């Protein structure tokens, strides 16, 4: 372990992993919310063309990829917003045009062969240059700051675009901001996760976090934690097992997802079993509330409603049957 | 009872000749109506925003014909008079832009930079502190205070018995009232004075200015005649108004003004004063309260709210114990004492106004030529068959559909320029909150607060209180931390309603709020809405279920095939819309097998367009 940390490139790879692990899920949650889970994949295709252009001209591929990805992000969002019937065809043109251009440009490039694209497609821990790290750090700060400021608005637009518009939010601007953030995240991730796999790191930690968090914000925190765990863990395993880092990181994230999914299924079963001592009011179509017509009775820390001789207590989305008299064993149940 | 009402033209062109009194008068967008006598005199009045189309056109014209005399008017009535007496030879700039509260005007740096170029700056000293400061600093030579010509300070305006005359507020520095333009004679005097002033600046065109002023004075004289004739036989000579703007008008025509607010619209009346005004109004048989949007309409409603609500479902005594004050509402106790009041009518400038508006998507109009004015405090039901376009109308109001023609005005501001989105709440037509991620009830409701938050500001205690209150109103306070996808459809609808309420809107637009909601829950919803309406909320509800809202509604609008087929008070609708009411299945209208089924509703020709009745 210590010998691994003594290696410069491993230090840089781990730092890059921390940046990717934190930022990708942060942006990804809004993509998941908007059912655009695969948009990052398309942007990765276009960023690859940027990489090829950079290699061709001997520029830093990170910057050319950033420019290409941001331009693509804006164009994609504008096409999506315009709602034209051929929108998906236009997107396909952009995505596959990107990947086709990258292959052709690389083949003609004096400095690269199609084989050198593999490192960008699937990630490689040895490729993080010191200058890249500074770039990634700066871009990550931009992402985190933007999400911190825009979080509630991005959430509002993603959950109900029409409502957001009626509330006067700049819907197009926020959508463009999210598209650009996605593009930036794609670029930050391209060294160690790879452009073909980055979408997975935006989505999979969030998918797992949905089963752990109880709210949007707590699920977001869980997703960042899972992203950090997968990215840094993936880099370490990749070093130890000599595997491509991107694939390793994504497989680890998927493993976490499976564990969480199984765990939450088991937990739900256990909860159901426990609920046998916690009777739920059956077939309860009516909503109790102030002025619902049923007498409200204070019961410890909550209110029961008298319903045909039963005492109903709201609990989550259903109503519990509460015993009529104050029951000392009952108070702790809620 | 005879009701005649006049529409406020939403965009009158001030340069039109004054053939009718209703084109005239400025700032205080107000109507006068007496209903006990079969005479109605309508004064309508161009709101300040009325100026917005014409000066732009004037300026364009100015660029073509060079060397027009640039002049500035502090606010709309002065702009109007200046453009009348100046004619095409002057280029009038207005310092108080459309939709801006004139008393609280703040000038931009550009406005002040333009001032020295003006040949004349007409203003009223002591009315707008920002203008006073700017002319002193940048246009001392060109400044002209019309106060003297208008006879301001020469006589005290009539005031209410409960508000002793001479109660001068600080915003109206000298003798208080400055609404000279509500008196045609004073207005004509101002026109003459401005013409003389223009003549001295631009002597080449002196004759033109004097001729224009003479023409203006003639039209004002005609207006004066019309007023005098129209008001001669009025039985009631007491005028209850939102704020004390009509002193000069009342004085000229022998009326007594009974203002709710003082000379400054934001001066709040005390509960005692409200009660006194209501008592006086009742004694003198006043039937109508004339108000404007500047004054918090809640105050006017407080006086006007009558027996109709007293017996309604909104008014069981216990709810007052639960009451959490809605911001800006401090009249809970006063309202209770005024409840047995008097069935007064309330007349207020519309908070929503559609004038010949067509809405649709792209090129295709779904609804066409809609005229609809909603005043503060109204509860308007929009009924219609599926596909009739009723949702399109409310989406058009909210800016969610394209406006293809006509005008939409929100709180006196054209839709495209409307920025105070928090004043307008929206509950979309949706049964559930489909979400792919975990979101708590509180998080959804919090997003309704965004229209009131700055980009970097954190949620304040007031924001949290508003969110908590919205949750409590819809009965979901104990579910705040529950994932919305775990809620039933009815509960999710309540989350959407709470989201709209969290923004503390003045007007709430709801699209099918009761669709798919069981009857007890509908009653719960209507009860909550009734409580909010009692606190001053204006409600526009698109619904199939008239029954649920019948007790609450003040007005019904029926939309049929993209047009307004009926617009009138609920009582009228109940009478003549009987056949429609019985036909609960609106789908029947779509196959049009029995067009006579709706024969009682006049689909063509003049429709009853009464305004607010309380």
PDB file of C-alpha atoms in Angstrom, chain A residues 29 32-35 148-153 155-156 159-163 165-170 174 209-219 285-292 303 305 313-319 334, chain B residues 318 322 395 398-400 421-422 424 426 428-430 433-440 443-444 447-451 453-456 458 472 475 478-479 481-483 486-488 490-491 494 496 499-500 518 520-521 524 527:
ATOM      1  CA  UNK A  29     -28.410  12.843 -10.025  1.00  0.00           C
ATOM      2  CA  UNK A  32     -31.169  10.496 -13.511  1.00  0.00           C
ATOM      3  CA  UNK A  33     -34.017  12.736 -12.359  1.00  0.00           C
ATOM      4  CA  UNK A  34     -34.583  13.923 -15.913  1.00  0.00           C
ATOM      5  CA  UNK A  35     -34.317  10.440 -17.395  1.00  0.00           C
ATOM      6  CA  UNK A 148     -24.100  24.137  -4.716  1.00  0.00           C
ATOM      7  CA  UNK A 149     -25.607  27.361  -6.059  1.00  0.00           C
ATOM      8  CA  UNK A 150     -27.991  25.871  -8.620  1.00  0.00           C
ATOM      9  CA  UNK A 151     -29.002  22.727  -6.771  1.00  0.00           C
ATOM     10  CA  UNK A 152     -32.526  23.728  -5.766  1.00  0.00           C
ATOM     11  CA  UNK A 153     -33.251  25.255  -9.170  1.00  0.00           C
ATOM     12  CA  UNK A 155     -33.963  20.129  -8.941  1.00  0.00           C
ATOM     13  CA  UNK A 156     -37.084  22.181  -9.612  1.00  0.00           C
ATOM     14  CA  UNK A 159     -38.748  17.526 -11.397  1.00  0.00           C
ATOM     15  CA  UNK A 160     -41.342  19.736 -13.115  1.00  0.00           C
ATOM     16  CA  UNK A 161     -40.208  21.848 -16.009  1.00  0.00           C
ATOM     17  CA  UNK A 162     -43.603  23.412 -16.636  1.00  0.00           C
ATOM     18  CA  UNK A 163     -43.967  24.459 -13.044  1.00  0.00           C
ATOM     19  CA  UNK A 165     -41.336  27.970 -16.047  1.00  0.00           C
ATOM     20  CA  UNK A 166     -44.492  29.261 -14.399  1.00  0.00           C
ATOM     21  CA  UNK A 167     -42.410  30.225 -11.355  1.00  0.00           C
ATOM     22  CA  UNK A 168     -40.221  32.334 -13.592  1.00  0.00           C
ATOM     23  CA  UNK A 169     -37.096  30.177 -13.392  1.00  0.00           C
ATOM     24  CA  UNK A 170     -34.799  30.505 -16.412  1.00  0.00           C
ATOM     25  CA  UNK A 174     -30.645  25.977 -16.209  1.00  0.00           C
ATOM     26  CA  UNK A 209     -28.028   5.905  -3.294  1.00  0.00           C
ATOM     27  CA  UNK A 210     -31.760   6.022  -4.091  1.00  0.00           C
ATOM     28  CA  UNK A 211     -32.096   2.919  -1.925  1.00  0.00           C
ATOM     29  CA  UNK A 212     -30.114   4.391   0.947  1.00  0.00           C
ATOM     30  CA  UNK A 213     -31.165   8.028   1.183  1.00  0.00           C
ATOM     31  CA  UNK A 214     -34.470   9.203   2.578  1.00  0.00           C
ATOM     32  CA  UNK A 215     -34.525  12.499   0.722  1.00  0.00           C
ATOM     33  CA  UNK A 216     -33.055  14.109  -2.357  1.00  0.00           C
ATOM     34  CA  UNK A 217     -30.249  15.694  -0.354  1.00  0.00           C
ATOM     35  CA  UNK A 218     -29.383  12.615   1.683  1.00  0.00           C
ATOM     36  CA  UNK A 219     -29.445  10.444  -1.454  1.00  0.00           C
ATOM     37  CA  UNK A 285     -58.760   5.396   0.697  1.00  0.00           C
ATOM     38  CA  UNK A 286     -59.621   8.396   2.815  1.00  0.00           C
ATOM     39  CA  UNK A 287     -57.047  10.968   3.823  1.00  0.00           C
ATOM     40  CA  UNK A 288     -57.235  12.102   7.399  1.00  0.00           C
ATOM     41  CA  UNK A 289     -56.339  15.676   8.083  1.00  0.00           C
ATOM     42  CA  UNK A 290     -57.529  18.736   9.905  1.00  0.00           C
ATOM     43  CA  UNK A 291     -61.200  19.173   9.160  1.00  0.00           C
ATOM     44  CA  UNK A 292     -61.589  15.790   7.501  1.00  0.00           C
ATOM     45  CA  UNK A 303     -52.708  12.718  16.443  1.00  0.00           C
ATOM     46  CA  UNK A 305     -58.312  10.090  13.985  1.00  0.00           C
ATOM     47  CA  UNK A 313     -52.589   7.232  13.027  1.00  0.00           C
ATOM     48  CA  UNK A 314     -50.800   8.468   9.919  1.00  0.00           C
ATOM     49  CA  UNK A 315     -47.591   6.588   9.370  1.00  0.00           C
ATOM     50  CA  UNK A 316     -45.713   7.249   6.164  1.00  0.00           C
ATOM     51  CA  UNK A 317     -48.155   6.643   3.368  1.00  0.00           C
ATOM     52  CA  UNK A 318     -50.578   4.477   5.323  1.00  0.00           C
ATOM     53  CA  UNK A 319     -52.501   4.539   8.574  1.00  0.00           C
ATOM     54  CA  UNK A 334     -43.436   5.580  16.082  1.00  0.00           C
TER      55      UNK A 334
ATOM     56  CA  UNK B 318     -62.935  27.331  15.123  1.00  0.00           C
ATOM     57  CA  UNK B 322     -55.774  27.778  13.928  1.00  0.00           C
ATOM     58  CA  UNK B 395     -51.361  28.157 -19.311  1.00  0.00           C
ATOM     59  CA  UNK B 398     -48.926  31.706 -16.828  1.00  0.00           C
ATOM     60  CA  UNK B 399     -46.778  32.116 -19.916  1.00  0.00           C
ATOM     61  CA  UNK B 400     -46.692  28.389 -20.667  1.00  0.00           C
ATOM     62  CA  UNK B 421     -43.729  35.419 -10.444  1.00  0.00           C
ATOM     63  CA  UNK B 422     -44.237  34.742  -6.767  1.00  0.00           C
ATOM     64  CA  UNK B 424     -48.981  34.028  -9.201  1.00  0.00           C
ATOM     65  CA  UNK B 426     -49.865  27.444 -10.188  1.00  0.00           C
ATOM     66  CA  UNK B 428     -50.672  22.000 -12.737  1.00  0.00           C
ATOM     67  CA  UNK B 429     -53.096  19.406 -14.016  1.00  0.00           C
ATOM     68  CA  UNK B 430     -51.298  16.321 -12.848  1.00  0.00           C
ATOM     69  CA  UNK B 433     -45.427  13.576  -9.171  1.00  0.00           C
ATOM     70  CA  UNK B 434     -43.659  11.010 -11.279  1.00  0.00           C
ATOM     71  CA  UNK B 435     -40.113  11.001 -10.053  1.00  0.00           C
ATOM     72  CA  UNK B 436     -37.161   8.737 -10.665  1.00  0.00           C
ATOM     73  CA  UNK B 437     -35.290   9.892  -7.603  1.00  0.00           C
ATOM     74  CA  UNK B 438     -36.100  10.018  -3.935  1.00  0.00           C
ATOM     75  CA  UNK B 439     -37.696  13.331  -3.021  1.00  0.00           C
ATOM     76  CA  UNK B 440     -39.405  14.192   0.219  1.00  0.00           C
ATOM     77  CA  UNK B 443     -38.307  19.154  -0.771  1.00  0.00           C
ATOM     78  CA  UNK B 444     -41.041  19.376  -3.406  1.00  0.00           C
ATOM     79  CA  UNK B 447     -39.280  24.325  -4.615  1.00  0.00           C
ATOM     80  CA  UNK B 448     -42.462  26.430  -4.604  1.00  0.00           C
ATOM     81  CA  UNK B 449     -40.522  29.003  -2.664  1.00  0.00           C
ATOM     82  CA  UNK B 450     -37.848  29.456  -5.317  1.00  0.00           C
ATOM     83  CA  UNK B 451     -39.633  32.329  -7.038  1.00  0.00           C
ATOM     84  CA  UNK B 453     -35.404  33.423  -3.375  1.00  0.00           C
ATOM     85  CA  UNK B 454     -32.336  35.109  -4.762  1.00  0.00           C
ATOM     86  CA  UNK B 455     -29.699  33.078  -6.545  1.00  0.00           C
ATOM     87  CA  UNK B 456     -27.348  32.783  -3.632  1.00  0.00           C
ATOM     88  CA  UNK B 458     -30.264  30.728   1.829  1.00  0.00           C
ATOM     89  CA  UNK B 472     -50.068  22.288   7.458  1.00  0.00           C
ATOM     90  CA  UNK B 475     -52.764  18.413   6.082  1.00  0.00           C
ATOM     91  CA  UNK B 478     -46.717  15.082   9.545  1.00  0.00           C
ATOM     92  CA  UNK B 479     -45.571  13.665   6.204  1.00  0.00           C
ATOM     93  CA  UNK B 481     -40.094  13.845   5.393  1.00  0.00           C
ATOM     94  CA  UNK B 482     -41.874  11.086   3.523  1.00  0.00           C
ATOM     95  CA  UNK B 483     -40.826  10.153  -0.010  1.00  0.00           C
ATOM     96  CA  UNK B 486     -44.868   6.540  -1.243  1.00  0.00           C
ATOM     97  CA  UNK B 487     -47.917   8.804  -1.104  1.00  0.00           C
ATOM     98  CA  UNK B 488     -51.311   8.127  -2.615  1.00  0.00           C
ATOM     99  CA  UNK B 490     -54.658  12.302  -3.625  1.00  0.00           C
ATOM    100  CA  UNK B 491     -51.817  13.085  -1.259  1.00  0.00           C
ATOM    101  CA  UNK B 494     -51.995  18.000  -2.089  1.00  0.00           C
ATOM    102  CA  UNK B 496     -48.533  20.077  -5.546  1.00  0.00           C
ATOM    103  CA  UNK B 499     -45.895  23.708  -3.412  1.00  0.00           C
ATOM    104  CA  UNK B 500     -47.926  26.525  -4.969  1.00  0.00           C
ATOM    105  CA  UNK B 518     -62.540  11.429  -3.397  1.00  0.00           C
ATOM    106  CA  UNK B 520     -64.240  13.946   1.513  1.00  0.00           C
ATOM    107  CA  UNK B 521     -60.836  15.058   0.267  1.00  0.00           C
ATOM    108  CA  UNK B 524     -61.118  19.275   2.683  1.00  0.00           C
ATOM    109  CA  UNK B 527     -62.353  24.226   2.945  1.00  0.00           C
TER     110      UNK B 527
END
